[in-house]
Short mmCIF file of C-alpha atoms in Angstrom, two decimals:
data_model
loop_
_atom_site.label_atom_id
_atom_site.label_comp_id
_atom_site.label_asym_id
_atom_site.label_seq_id
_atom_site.Cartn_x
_atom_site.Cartn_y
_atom_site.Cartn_z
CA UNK T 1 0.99 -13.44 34.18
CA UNK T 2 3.57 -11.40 32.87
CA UNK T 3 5.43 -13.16 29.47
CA UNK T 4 9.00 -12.75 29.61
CA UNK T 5 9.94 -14.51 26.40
CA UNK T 6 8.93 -15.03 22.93
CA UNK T 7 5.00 -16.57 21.90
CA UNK T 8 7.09 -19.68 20.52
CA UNK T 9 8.76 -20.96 23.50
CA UNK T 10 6.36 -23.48 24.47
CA UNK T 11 7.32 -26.91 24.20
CA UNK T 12 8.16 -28.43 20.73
CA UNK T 13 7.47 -24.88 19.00
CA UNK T 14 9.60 -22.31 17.28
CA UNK T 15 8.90 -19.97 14.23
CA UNK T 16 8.47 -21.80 11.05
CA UNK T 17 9.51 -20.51 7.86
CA UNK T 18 7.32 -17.48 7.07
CA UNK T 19 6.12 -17.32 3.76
CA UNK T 20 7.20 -13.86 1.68
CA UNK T 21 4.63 -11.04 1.29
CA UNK T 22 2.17 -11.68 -1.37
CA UNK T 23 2.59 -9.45 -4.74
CA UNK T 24 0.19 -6.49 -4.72
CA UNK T 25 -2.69 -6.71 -6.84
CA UNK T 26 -2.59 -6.25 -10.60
CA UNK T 27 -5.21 -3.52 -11.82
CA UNK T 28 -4.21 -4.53 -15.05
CA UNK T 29 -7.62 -5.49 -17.63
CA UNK T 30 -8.48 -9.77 -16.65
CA UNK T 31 -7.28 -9.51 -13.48
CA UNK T 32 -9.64 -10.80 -11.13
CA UNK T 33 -10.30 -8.01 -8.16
CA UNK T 34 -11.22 -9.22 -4.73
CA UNK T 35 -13.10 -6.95 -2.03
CA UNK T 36 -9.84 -6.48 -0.33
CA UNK T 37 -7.81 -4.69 -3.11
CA UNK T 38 -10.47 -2.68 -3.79
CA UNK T 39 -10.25 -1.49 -0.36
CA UNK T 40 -6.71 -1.31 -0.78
CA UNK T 41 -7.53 0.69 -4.04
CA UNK T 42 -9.97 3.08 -2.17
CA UNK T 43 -6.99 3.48 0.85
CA UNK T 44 -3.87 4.45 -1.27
CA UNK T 45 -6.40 6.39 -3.90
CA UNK T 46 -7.52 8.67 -1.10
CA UNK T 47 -11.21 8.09 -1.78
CA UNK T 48 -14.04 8.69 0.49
CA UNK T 49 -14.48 5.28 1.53
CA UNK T 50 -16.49 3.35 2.77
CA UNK T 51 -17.78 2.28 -0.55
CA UNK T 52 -18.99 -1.02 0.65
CA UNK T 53 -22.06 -1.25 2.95
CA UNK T 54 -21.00 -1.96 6.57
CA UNK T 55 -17.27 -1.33 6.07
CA UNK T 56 -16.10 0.89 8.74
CA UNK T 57 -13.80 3.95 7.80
CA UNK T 58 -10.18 2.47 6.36
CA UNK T 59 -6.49 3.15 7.45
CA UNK T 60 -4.48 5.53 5.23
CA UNK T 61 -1.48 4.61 6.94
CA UNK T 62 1.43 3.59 4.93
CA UNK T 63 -0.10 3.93 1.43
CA UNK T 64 -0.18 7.75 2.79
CA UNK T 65 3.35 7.76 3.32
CA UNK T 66 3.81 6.60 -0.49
CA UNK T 67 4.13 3.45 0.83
CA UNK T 68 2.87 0.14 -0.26
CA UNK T 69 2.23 -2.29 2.27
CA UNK T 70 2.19 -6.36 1.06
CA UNK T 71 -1.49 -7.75 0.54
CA UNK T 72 -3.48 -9.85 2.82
CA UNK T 73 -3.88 -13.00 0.49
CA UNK T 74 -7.08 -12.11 -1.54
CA UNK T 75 -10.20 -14.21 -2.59
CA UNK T 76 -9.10 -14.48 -6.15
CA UNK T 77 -7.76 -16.87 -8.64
CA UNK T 78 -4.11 -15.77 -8.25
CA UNK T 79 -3.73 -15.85 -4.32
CA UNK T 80 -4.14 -18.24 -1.30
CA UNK T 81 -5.70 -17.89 2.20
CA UNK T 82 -4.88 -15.97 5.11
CA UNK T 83 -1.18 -17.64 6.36
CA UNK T 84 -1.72 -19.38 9.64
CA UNK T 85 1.01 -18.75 12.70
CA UNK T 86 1.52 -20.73 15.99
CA UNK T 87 -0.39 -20.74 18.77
CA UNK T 88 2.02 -19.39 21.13
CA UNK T 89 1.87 -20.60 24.90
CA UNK T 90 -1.28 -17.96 26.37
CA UNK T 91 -4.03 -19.67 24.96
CA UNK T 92 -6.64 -20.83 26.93
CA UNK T 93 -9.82 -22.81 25.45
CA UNK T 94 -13.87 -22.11 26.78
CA UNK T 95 -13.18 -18.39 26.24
CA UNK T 96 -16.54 -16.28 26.81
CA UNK T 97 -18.90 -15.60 23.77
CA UNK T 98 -18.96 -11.93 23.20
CA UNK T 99 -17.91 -9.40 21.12
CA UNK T 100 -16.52 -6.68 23.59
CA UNK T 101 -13.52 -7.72 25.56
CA UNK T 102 -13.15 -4.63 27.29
CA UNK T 103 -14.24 -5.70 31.24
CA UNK T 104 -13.72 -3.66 34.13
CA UNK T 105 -10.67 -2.54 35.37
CA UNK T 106 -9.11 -2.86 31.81
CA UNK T 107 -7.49 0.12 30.61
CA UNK T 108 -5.43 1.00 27.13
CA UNK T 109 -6.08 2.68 23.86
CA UNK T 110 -9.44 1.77 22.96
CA UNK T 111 -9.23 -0.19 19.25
CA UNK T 112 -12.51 -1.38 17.44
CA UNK T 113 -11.59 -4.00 14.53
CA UNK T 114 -13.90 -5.49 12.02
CA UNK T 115 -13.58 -7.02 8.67
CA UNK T 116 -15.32 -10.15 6.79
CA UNK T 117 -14.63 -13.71 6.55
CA UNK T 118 -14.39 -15.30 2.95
CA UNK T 119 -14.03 -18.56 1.34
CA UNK T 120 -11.79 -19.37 -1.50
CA UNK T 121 -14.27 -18.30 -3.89
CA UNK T 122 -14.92 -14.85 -2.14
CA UNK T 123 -18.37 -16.23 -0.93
CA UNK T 124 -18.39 -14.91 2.56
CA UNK T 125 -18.73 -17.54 5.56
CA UNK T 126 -21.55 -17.07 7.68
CA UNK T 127 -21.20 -18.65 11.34
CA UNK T 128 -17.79 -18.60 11.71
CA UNK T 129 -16.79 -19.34 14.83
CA UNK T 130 -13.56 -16.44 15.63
CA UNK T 131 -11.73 -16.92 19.09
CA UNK T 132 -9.33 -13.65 19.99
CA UNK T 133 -6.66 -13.39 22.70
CA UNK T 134 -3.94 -10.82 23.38
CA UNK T 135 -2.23 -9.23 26.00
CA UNK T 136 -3.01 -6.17 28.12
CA UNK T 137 -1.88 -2.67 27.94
CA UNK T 138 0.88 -3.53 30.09
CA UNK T 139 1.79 -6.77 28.23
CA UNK T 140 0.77 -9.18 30.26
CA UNK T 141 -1.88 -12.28 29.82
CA UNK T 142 -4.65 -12.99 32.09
CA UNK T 143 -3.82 -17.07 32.66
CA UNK T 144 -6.05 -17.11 36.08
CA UNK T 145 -9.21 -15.92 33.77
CA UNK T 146 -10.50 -14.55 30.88
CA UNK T 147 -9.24 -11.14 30.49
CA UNK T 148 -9.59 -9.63 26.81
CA UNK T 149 -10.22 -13.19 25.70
CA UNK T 150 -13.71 -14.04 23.67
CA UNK T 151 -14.93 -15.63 21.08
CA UNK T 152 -17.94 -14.77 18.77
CA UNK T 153 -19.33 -15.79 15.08
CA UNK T 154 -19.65 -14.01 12.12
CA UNK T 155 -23.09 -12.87 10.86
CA UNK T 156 -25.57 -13.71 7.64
CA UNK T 157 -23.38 -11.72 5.48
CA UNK T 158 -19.60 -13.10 6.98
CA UNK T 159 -19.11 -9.86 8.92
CA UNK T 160 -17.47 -9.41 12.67
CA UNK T 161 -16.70 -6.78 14.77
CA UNK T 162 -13.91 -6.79 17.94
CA UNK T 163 -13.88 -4.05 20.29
CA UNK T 164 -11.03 -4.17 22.49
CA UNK T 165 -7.45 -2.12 23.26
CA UNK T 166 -4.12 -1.60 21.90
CA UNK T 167 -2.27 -4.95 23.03
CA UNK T 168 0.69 -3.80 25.28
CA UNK T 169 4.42 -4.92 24.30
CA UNK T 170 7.00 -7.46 25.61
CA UNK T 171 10.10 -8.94 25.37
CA UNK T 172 10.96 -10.63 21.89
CA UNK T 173 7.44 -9.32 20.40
CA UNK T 174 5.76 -6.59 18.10
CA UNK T 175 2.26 -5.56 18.68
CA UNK T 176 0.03 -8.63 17.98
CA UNK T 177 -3.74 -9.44 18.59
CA UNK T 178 -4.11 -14.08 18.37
CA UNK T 179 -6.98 -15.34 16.35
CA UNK T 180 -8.42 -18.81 15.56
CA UNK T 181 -10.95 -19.11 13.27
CA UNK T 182 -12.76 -22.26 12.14
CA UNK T 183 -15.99 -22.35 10.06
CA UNK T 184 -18.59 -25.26 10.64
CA UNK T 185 -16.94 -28.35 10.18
CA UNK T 186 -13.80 -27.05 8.90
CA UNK T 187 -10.47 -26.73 10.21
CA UNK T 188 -9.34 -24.28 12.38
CA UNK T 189 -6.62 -21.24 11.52
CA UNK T 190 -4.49 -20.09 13.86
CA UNK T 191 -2.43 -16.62 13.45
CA UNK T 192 -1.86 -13.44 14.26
CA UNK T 193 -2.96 -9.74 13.24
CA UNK T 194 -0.10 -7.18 13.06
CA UNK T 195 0.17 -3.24 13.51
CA UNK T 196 1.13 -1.16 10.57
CA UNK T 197 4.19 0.93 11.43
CA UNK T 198 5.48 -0.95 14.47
CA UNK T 199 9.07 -0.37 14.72
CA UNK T 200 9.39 -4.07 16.32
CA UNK T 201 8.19 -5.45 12.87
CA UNK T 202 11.60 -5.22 11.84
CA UNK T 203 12.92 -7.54 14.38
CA UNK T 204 9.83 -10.20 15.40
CA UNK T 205 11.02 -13.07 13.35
CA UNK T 206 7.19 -14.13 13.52
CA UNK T 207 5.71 -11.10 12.05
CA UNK T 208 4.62 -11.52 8.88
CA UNK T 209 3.29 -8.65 6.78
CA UNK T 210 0.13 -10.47 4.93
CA UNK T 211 -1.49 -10.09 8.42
CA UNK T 212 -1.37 -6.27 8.34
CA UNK T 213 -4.49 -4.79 9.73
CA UNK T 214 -5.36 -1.58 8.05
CA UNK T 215 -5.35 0.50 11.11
CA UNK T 216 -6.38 4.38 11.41
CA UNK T 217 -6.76 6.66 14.21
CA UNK T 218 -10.57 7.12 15.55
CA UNK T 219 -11.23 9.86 18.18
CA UNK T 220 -9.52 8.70 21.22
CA UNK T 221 -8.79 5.17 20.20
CA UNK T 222 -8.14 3.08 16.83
CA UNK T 223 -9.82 1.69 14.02
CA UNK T 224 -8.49 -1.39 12.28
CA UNK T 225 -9.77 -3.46 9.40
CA UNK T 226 -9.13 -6.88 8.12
CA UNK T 227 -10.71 -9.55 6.24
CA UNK T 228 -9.82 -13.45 6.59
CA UNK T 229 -9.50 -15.65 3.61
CA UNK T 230 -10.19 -19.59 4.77
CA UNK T 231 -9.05 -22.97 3.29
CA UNK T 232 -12.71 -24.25 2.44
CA UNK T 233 -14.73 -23.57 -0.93
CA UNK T 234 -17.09 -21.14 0.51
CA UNK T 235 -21.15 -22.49 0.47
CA UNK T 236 -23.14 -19.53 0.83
CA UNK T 237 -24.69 -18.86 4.45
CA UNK T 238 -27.88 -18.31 4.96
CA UNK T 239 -27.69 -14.65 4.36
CA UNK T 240 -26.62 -14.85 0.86
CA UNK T 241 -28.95 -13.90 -1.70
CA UNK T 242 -28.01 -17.07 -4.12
CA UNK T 243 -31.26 -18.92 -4.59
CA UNK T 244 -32.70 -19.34 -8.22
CA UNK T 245 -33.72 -16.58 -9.65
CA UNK T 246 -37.61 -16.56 -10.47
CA UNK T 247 -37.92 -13.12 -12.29
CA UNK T 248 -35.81 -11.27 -14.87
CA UNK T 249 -32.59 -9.28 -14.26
CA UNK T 250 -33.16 -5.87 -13.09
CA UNK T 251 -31.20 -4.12 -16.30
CA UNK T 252 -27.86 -3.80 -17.43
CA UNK T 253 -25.21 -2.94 -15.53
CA UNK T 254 -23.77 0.76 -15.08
CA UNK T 255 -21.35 2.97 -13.22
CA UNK T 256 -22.59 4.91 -10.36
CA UNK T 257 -25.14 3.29 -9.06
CA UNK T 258 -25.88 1.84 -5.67
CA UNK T 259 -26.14 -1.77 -5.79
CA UNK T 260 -28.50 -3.61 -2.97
CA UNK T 261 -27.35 -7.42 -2.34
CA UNK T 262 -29.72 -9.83 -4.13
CA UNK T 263 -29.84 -7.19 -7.14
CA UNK T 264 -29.42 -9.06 -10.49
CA UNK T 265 -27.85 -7.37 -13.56
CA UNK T 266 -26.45 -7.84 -16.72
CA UNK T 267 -23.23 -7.51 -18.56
CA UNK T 268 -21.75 -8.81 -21.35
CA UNK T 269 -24.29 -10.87 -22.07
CA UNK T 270 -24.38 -12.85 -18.68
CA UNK T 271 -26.52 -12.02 -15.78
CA UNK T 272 -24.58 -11.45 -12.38
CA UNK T 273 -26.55 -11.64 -8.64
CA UNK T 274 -24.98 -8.62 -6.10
CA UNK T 275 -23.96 -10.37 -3.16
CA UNK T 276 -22.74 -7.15 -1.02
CA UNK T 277 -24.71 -3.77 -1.60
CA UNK T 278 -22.26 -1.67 -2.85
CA UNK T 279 -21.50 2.09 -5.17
CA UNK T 280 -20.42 0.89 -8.47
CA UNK T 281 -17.96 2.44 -10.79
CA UNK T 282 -16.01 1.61 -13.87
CA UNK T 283 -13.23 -1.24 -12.84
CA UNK T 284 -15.66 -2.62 -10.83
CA UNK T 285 -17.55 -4.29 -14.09
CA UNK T 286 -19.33 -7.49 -12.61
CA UNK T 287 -17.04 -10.47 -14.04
CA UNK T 288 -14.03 -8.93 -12.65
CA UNK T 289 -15.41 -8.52 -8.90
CA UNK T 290 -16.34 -11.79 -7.21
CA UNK T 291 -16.61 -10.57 -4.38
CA UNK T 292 -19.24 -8.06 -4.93
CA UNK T 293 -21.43 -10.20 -8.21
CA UNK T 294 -21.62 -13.86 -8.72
CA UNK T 295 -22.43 -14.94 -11.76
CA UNK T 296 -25.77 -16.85 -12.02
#
């Protein structure tokens, strides 16, 4: 099926009021620093990233331009979750569980994108289930079946991966990839992941530029990162190293060491438990990264 109109002309739908960009992060001393600006940090710093185990390599795509591009709503005290967007009319429900949606006879710029999934307190969300749809290289939906359509859940430690191509373009849209994602017993979010540098940006009165993947070229294809923030307080999965603790801290906390997740420190006088392994280095100090130390 070939769309020839907007994602919002189904019936009853049309873009609501999209929400401004989100300030970028404050560096400055008590500001609480989420996993996602440091890896905004790391991007527009240059560094040799990745600095966080299992983060693939990041985009240095408009911070390399001296550009700053709006934050993804972090897992801190000063932001809110991921914005949600409509539906659109291509969706189809009972999508196939897997994690490649790259089937035969699909062709296009190969992209791989991966990221984690957080609660509001930067715990990340094991099991959550995330449903993706898009259109082909061409721009076109597969409404007879389930062409680059899937869904799949996010691991012990909150992580996915998608492995798919560059959606093609059509009338009255930029680049997008759809996403609902819905941890147990939760509700679901809908919206949309966006292209850095997309001249049709400009004009897509649904685009919204706190759904920015970081996106970097990878060999022959792409490489795009992004991490969801959802509406719900964030209960540790099963995966997170949070039980009691039943022997002392392993020392103080220091700068330049490689942190495994369930290692307990301390610092200031408080003991912190790691929950992603992790390179530290001064900024990093446990109270102000929640998303790498939780405070026991």
């Amino acid at each position: 099926m070939t769309p020839t109109d907007r994602d919002d002309t189904g019936p009853g739908s049309g873009p609501s009021p999209s929400p401004g960009p989100s300030p970028s992060p404050s560096t400055s001393p008590g500001r609480m620093i989420s996993r996602k600006s440091l890896l905004r940090a790391a991007v527009a710093a240059g560094a040799a990233v990745p600095l966080l185990s299992g983060t693939v390599a990041l985009a240095r795509d408009s911070a390399g331009q001296g550009r700053v591009l709006p934050a993804t709503p972090d897992c801190d005290d000063g932001d809110g979750p991921t914005h949600d967007q409509i539906e659109g009319p291509y969706f189809k429900p009972n999508s196939p569980l897997r994690t490649n949606l790259v089937t035969s006879g699909v062709t296009g710029t190969p992209l791989t994108v991966s990221g984690y999934v957080f609660g509001r307190t930067c715990a990340p969300l094991s099991g959550v289930l995330l449903d993706f749809w898009q259109a082909d290289g061409a721009g076109d939906y597969d409404m007879a079946g389930y062409t680059l359509r899937g869904h799949q859940f996010t691991d012990a430690k909150g992580a996915f991966t998608l492995t798919t191509i560059v959606p093609g373009l059509y009338p009255g849209r930029t680049r997008h990839i759809h996403v609902k994602a819905q941890a147990p017993g939760q509700p679901v979010l809908t919206t949309q992941l966006y292209f850095p540098g997309e001249p049709r940006n400009n004009t897509d009165t649904l685009f919204d530029a706190t759904l920015l993947m970081n996106v970097r070229a990878a060999g022959g294809g792409k490489e795009g990162t992004f991490d969801f923030v959802l509406n719900v307080a964030g209960t540790p999965g099963p995966g997170d190293p949070t039980d009691p603790p039943t022997d002392p801290p392993s020392g103080a906390w220091a700068p330049g060491r490689s942190y495994a997740a369930g290692d307990r420190v301390t610092y200031g006088g408080a003991a912190y438990r790691c929950v992603q392994a992790h390179t530290s280095m001064a900024g990093w100090e446990p109270p102000n990264v929640p998303a790498l130390w939780r405070r026991e």
